mmCIF file of C-alpha atoms in Angstrom:
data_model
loop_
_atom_site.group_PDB
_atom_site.id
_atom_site.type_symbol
_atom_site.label_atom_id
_atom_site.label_comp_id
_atom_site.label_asym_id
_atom_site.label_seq_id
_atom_site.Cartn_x
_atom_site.Cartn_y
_atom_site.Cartn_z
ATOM 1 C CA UNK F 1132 30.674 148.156 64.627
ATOM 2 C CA UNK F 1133 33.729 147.698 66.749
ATOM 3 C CA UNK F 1134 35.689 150.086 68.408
ATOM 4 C CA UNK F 1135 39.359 151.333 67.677
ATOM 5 C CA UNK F 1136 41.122 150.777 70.719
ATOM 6 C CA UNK F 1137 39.231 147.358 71.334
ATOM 7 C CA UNK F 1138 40.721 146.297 67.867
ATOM 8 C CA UNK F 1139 44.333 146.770 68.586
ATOM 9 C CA UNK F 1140 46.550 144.142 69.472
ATOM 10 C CA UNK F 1141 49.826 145.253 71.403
ATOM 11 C CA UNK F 1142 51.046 141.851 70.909
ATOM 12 C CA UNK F 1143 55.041 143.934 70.286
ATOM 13 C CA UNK F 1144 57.109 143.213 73.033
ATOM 14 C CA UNK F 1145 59.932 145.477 73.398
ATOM 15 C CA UNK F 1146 61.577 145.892 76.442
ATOM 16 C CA UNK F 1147 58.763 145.196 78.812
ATOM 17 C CA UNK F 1148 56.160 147.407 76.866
ATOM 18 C CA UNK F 1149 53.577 146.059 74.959
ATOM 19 C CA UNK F 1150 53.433 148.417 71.925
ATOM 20 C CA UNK F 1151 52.070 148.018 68.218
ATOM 21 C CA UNK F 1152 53.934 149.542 65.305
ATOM 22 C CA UNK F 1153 52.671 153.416 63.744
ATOM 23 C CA UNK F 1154 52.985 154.591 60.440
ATOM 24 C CA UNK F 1155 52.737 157.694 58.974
ATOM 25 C CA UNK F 1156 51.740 158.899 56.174
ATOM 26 C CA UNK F 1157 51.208 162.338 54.229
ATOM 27 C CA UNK F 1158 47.591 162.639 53.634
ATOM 28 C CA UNK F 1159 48.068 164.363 50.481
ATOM 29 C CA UNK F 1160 51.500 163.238 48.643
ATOM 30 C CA UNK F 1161 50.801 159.224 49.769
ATOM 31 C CA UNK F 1162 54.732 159.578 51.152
ATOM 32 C CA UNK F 1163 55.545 157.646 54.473
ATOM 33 C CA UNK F 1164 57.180 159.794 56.561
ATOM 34 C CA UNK F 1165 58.495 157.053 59.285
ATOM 35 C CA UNK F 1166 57.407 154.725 61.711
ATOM 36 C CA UNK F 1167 58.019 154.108 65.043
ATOM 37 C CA UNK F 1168 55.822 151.850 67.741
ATOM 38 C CA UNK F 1169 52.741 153.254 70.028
ATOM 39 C CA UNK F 1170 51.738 151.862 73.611
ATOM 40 C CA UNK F 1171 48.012 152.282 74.661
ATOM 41 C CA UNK F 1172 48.655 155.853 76.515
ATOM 42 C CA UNK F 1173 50.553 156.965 73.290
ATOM 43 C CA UNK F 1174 47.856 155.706 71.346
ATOM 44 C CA UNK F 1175 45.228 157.482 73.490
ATOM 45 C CA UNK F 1176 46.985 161.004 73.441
ATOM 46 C CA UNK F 1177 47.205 160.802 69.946
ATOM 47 C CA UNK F 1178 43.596 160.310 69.404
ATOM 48 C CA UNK F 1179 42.487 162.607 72.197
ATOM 49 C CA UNK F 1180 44.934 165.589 70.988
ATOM 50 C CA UNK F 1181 44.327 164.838 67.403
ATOM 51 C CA UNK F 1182 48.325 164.607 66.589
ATOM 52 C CA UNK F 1183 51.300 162.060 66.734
ATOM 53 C CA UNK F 1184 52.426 161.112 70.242
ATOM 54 C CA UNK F 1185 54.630 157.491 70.243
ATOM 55 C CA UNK F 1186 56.278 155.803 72.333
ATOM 56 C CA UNK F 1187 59.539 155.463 72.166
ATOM 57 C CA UNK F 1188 61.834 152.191 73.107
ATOM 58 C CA UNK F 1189 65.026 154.159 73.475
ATOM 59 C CA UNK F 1190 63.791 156.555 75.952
ATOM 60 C CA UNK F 1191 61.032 154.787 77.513
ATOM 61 C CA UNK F 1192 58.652 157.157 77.586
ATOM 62 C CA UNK F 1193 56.011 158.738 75.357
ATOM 63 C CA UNK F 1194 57.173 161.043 72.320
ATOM 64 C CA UNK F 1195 55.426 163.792 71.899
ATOM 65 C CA UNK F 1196 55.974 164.320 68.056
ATOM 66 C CA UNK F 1197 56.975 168.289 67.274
ATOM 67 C CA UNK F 1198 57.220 169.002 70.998
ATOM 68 C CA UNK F 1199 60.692 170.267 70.517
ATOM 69 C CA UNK F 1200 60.967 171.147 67.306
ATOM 70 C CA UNK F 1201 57.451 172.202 66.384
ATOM 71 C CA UNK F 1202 57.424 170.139 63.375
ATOM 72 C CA UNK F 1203 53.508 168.247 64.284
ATOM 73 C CA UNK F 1204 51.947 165.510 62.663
ATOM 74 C CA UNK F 1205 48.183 165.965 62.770
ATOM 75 C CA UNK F 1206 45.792 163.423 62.114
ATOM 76 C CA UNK F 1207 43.389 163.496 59.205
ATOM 77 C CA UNK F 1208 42.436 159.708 58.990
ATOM 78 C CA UNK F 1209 43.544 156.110 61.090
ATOM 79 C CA UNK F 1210 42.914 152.610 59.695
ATOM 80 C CA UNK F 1211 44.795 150.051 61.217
ATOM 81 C CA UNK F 1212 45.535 146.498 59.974
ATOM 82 C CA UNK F 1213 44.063 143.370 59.540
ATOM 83 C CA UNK F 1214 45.437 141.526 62.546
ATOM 84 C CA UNK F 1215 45.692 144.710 64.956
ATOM 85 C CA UNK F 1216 49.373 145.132 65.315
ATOM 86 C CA UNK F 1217 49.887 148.251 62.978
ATOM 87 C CA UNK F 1218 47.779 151.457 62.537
ATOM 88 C CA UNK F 1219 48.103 153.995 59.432
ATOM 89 C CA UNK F 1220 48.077 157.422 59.877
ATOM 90 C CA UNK F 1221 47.340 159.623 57.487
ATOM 91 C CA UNK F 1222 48.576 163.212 59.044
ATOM 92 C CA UNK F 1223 49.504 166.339 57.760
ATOM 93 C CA UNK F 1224 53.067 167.172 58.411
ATOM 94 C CA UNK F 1225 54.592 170.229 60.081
ATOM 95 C CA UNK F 1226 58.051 171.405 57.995
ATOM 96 C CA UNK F 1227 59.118 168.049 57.656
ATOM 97 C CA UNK F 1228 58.807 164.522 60.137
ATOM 98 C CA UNK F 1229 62.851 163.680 60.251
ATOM 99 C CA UNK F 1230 65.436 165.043 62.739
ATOM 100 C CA UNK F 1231 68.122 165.430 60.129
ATOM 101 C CA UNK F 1232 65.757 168.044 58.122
ATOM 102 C CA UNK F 1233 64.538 165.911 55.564
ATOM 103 C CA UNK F 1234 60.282 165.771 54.593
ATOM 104 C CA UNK F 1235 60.487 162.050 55.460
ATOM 105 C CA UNK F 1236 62.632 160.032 57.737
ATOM 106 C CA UNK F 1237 63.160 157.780 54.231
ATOM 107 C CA UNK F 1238 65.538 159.941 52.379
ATOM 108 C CA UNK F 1239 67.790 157.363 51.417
ATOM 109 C CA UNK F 1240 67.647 154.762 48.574
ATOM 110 C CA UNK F 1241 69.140 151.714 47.027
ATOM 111 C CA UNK F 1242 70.820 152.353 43.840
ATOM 112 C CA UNK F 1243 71.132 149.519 41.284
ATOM 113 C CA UNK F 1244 74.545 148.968 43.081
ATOM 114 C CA UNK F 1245 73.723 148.561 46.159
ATOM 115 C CA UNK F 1246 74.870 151.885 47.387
ATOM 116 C CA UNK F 1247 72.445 154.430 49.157
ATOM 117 C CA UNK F 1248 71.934 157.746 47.803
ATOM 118 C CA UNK F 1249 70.482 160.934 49.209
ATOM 119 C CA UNK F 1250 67.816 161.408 46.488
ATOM 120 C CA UNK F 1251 66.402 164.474 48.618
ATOM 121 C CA UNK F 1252 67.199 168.042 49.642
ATOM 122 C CA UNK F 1253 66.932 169.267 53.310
ATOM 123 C CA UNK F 1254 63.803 171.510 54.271
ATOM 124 C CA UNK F 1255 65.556 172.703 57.232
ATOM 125 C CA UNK F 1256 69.017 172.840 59.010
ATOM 126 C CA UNK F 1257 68.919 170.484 62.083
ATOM 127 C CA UNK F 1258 71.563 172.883 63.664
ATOM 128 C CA UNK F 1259 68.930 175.536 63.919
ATOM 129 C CA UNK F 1260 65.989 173.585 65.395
ATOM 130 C CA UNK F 1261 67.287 171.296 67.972
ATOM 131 C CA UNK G 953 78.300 155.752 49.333
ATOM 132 C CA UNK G 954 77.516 153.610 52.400
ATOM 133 C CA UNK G 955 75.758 149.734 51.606
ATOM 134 C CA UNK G 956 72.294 149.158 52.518
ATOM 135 C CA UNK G 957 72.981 145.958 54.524
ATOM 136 C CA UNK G 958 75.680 147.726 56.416
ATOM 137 C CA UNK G 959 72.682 150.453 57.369
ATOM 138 C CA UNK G 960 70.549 148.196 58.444
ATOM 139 C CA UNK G 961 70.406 148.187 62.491
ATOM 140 C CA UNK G 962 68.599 145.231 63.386
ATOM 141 C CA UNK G 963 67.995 146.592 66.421
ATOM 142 C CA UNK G 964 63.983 145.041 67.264
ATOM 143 C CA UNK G 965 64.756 142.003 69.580
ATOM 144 C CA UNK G 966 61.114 140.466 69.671
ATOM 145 C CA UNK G 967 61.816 136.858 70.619
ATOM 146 C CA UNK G 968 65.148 136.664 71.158
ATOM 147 C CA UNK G 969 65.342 137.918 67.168
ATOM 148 C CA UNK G 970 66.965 140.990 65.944
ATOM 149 C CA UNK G 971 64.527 142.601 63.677
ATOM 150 C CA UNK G 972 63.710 145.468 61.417
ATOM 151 C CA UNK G 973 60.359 146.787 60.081
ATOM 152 C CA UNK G 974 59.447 146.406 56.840
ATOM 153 C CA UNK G 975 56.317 148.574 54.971
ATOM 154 C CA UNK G 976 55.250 147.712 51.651
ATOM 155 C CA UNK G 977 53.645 150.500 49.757
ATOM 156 C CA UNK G 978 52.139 150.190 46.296
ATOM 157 C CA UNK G 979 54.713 151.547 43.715
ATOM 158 C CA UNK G 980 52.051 152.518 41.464
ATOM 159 C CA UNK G 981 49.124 154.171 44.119
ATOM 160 C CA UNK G 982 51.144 154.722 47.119
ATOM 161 C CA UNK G 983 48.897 152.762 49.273
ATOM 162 C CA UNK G 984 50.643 151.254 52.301
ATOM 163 C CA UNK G 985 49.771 147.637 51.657
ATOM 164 C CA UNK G 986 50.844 146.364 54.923
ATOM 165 C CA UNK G 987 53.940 146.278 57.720
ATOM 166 C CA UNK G 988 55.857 143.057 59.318
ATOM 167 C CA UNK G 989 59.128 142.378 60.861
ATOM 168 C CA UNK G 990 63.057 141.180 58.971
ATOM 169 C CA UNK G 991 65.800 139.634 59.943
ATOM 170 C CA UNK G 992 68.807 139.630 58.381
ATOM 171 C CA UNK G 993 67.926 136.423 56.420
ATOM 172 C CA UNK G 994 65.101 138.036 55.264
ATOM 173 C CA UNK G 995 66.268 140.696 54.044
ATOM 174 C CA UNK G 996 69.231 139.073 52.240
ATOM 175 C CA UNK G 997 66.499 136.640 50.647
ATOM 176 C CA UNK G 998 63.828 140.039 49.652
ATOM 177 C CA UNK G 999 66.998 141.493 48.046
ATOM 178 C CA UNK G 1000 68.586 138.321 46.285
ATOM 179 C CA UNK G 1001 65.398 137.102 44.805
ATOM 180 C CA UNK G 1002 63.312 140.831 44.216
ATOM 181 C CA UNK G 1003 60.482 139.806 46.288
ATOM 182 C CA UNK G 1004 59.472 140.507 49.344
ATOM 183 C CA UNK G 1005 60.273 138.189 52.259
ATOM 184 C CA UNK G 1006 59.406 138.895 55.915
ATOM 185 C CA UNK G 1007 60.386 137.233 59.135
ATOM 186 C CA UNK G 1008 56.943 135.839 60.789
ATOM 187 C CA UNK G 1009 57.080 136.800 64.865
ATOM 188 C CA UNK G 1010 54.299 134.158 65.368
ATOM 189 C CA UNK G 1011 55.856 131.027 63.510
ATOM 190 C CA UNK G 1012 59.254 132.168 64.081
ATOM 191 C CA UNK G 1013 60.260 131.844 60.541
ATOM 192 C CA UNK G 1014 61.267 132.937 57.205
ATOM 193 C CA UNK G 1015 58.159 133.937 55.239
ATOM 194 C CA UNK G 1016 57.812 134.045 51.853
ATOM 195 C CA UNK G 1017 55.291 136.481 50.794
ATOM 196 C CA UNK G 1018 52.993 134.883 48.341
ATOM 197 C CA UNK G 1019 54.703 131.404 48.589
ATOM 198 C CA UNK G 1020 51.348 130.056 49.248
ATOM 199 C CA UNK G 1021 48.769 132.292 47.536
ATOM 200 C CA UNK G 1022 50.418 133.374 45.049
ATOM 201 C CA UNK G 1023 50.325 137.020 45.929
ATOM 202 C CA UNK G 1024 54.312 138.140 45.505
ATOM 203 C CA UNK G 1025 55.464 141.693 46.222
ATOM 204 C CA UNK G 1026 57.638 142.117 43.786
ATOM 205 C CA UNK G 1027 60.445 144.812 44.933
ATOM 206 C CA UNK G 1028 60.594 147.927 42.971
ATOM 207 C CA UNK G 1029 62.428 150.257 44.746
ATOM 208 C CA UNK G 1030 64.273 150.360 48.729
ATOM 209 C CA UNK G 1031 64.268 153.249 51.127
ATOM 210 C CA UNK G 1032 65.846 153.497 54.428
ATOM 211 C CA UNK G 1033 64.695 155.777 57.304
ATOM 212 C CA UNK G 1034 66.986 157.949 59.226
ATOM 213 C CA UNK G 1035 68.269 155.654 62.185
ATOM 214 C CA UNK G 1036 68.266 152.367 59.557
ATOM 215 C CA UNK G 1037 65.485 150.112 61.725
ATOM 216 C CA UNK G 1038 63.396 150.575 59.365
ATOM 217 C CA UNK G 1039 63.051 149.719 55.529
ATOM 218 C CA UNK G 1040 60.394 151.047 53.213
ATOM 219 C CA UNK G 1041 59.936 148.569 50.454
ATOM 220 C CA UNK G 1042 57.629 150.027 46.459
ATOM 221 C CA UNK G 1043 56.488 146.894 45.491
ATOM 222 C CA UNK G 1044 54.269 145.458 42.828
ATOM 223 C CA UNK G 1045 51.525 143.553 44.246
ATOM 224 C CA UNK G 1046 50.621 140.808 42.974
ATOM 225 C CA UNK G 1047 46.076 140.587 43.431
ATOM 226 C CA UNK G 1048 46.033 141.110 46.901
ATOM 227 C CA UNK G 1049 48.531 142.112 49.948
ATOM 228 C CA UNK G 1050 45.986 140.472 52.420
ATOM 229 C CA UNK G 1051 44.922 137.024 53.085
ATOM 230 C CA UNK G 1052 41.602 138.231 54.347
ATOM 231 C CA UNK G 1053 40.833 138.992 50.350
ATOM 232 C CA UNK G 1054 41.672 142.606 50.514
ATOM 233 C CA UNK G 1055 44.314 144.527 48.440
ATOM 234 C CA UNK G 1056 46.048 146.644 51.678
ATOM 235 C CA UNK G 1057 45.347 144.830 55.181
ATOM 236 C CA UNK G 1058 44.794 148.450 55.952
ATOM 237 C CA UNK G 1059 41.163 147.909 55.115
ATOM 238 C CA UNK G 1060 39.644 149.122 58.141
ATOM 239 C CA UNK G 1061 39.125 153.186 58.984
ATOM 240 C CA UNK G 1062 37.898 154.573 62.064
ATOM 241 C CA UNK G 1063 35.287 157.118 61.335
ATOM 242 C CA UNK G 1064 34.165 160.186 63.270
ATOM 243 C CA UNK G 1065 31.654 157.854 65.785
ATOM 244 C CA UNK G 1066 35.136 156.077 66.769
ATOM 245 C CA UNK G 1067 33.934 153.420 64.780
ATOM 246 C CA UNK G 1068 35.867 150.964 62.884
ATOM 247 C CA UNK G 1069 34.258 150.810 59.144
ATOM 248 C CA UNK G 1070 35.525 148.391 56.368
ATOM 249 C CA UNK G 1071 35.078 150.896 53.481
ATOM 250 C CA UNK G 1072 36.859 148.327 50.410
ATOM 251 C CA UNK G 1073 35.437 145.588 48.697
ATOM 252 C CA UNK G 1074 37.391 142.341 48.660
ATOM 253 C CA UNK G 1075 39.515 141.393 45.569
ATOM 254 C CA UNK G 1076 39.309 137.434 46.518
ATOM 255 C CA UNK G 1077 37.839 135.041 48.399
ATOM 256 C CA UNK G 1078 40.198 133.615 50.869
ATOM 257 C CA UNK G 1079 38.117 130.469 51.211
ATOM 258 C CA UNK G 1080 38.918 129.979 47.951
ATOM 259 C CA UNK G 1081 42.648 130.721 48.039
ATOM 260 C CA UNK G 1082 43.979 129.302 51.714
#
């Protein structure tokens, strides 16, 4: 059978790096949590420590997820896609993935018209953490 | 409230495009179905016509989920992560999200040998379909 890291195609080019896009996913609820991209030494770290390092295209540099704030992701399960460019992980989530203090970075939704509504509560005060 | 196209930062230049990512996730299941890129167009043309439409890195086009096979994503619900380059589309899928014949192109899972293992059965046969 083949190999993980043979399989994946960092065919995204953002600003010089060659990266493919991350997801991630609650293992239990089925929520996504966010996305962001990975290059092959994110991707590496991530399987080698077990949770969520990415890369990330603002800062150039690897993101250790939770570093700062504590708030992990750690891997239970990786599939990635059919053409190589996007991997699926299912983690277990620390307090909550987003910045602002929300479970999942996707705490905002389209109404029927057209407005976006905070459907969520925070899980932490962002004041506090970072 | 704030509008969702207004939220959008289309700020993934692959290609001399400004892009977004787009996940589609089962409505139903919560299965992450698969990931691509939008542009503006496409997103104006997901949200105009309730199904999903992606902008295709590769043919550097428009791309009309399902146009061909069939397969629509039919847009039940919108979501918007934190710093708005990213969109998480519930959708109704329509047979299959993937034209290798499986319902989620994430149809591949690395297991504990490092492995990759396909552990679905196909829904179609793409000979039959493409």
């Amino acid at each position: 059978m083949k190999n993980l890291k043979d399989e994946v195609n960092f065919r995204i080019k953002i600003g010089g790096e060659n990266l493919c896009v991350a997801i991630a996913q609650d293992f239990e609820t089925g929520e996504v949590l966010m996305t962001a991209f990975m290059n092959k030494e994110a991707l590496e770290k991530t399987l080698d420590k077990g949770t969520m390092h990415y890369y990330s295209t603002s800062r150039k540099k690897i993101w250790n997820k939770g570093e700062e704030s504590g708030h992990v992701q750690k891997v239970k399960d990786v599939l990635i896609d059919c053409d190589g460019d996007a991997l699926l992980f299912k983690v277990a989530q620390s307090k909550a993935a987003c910045h602002k203090g929300y479970y999942t970075c996707f705490f905002r939704r389209l109404d029927k018209s057209g407005a976006l509504k905070i459907d969520r509560k925070r899980v932490f005060n962002p004041d506090e953490v970072y």
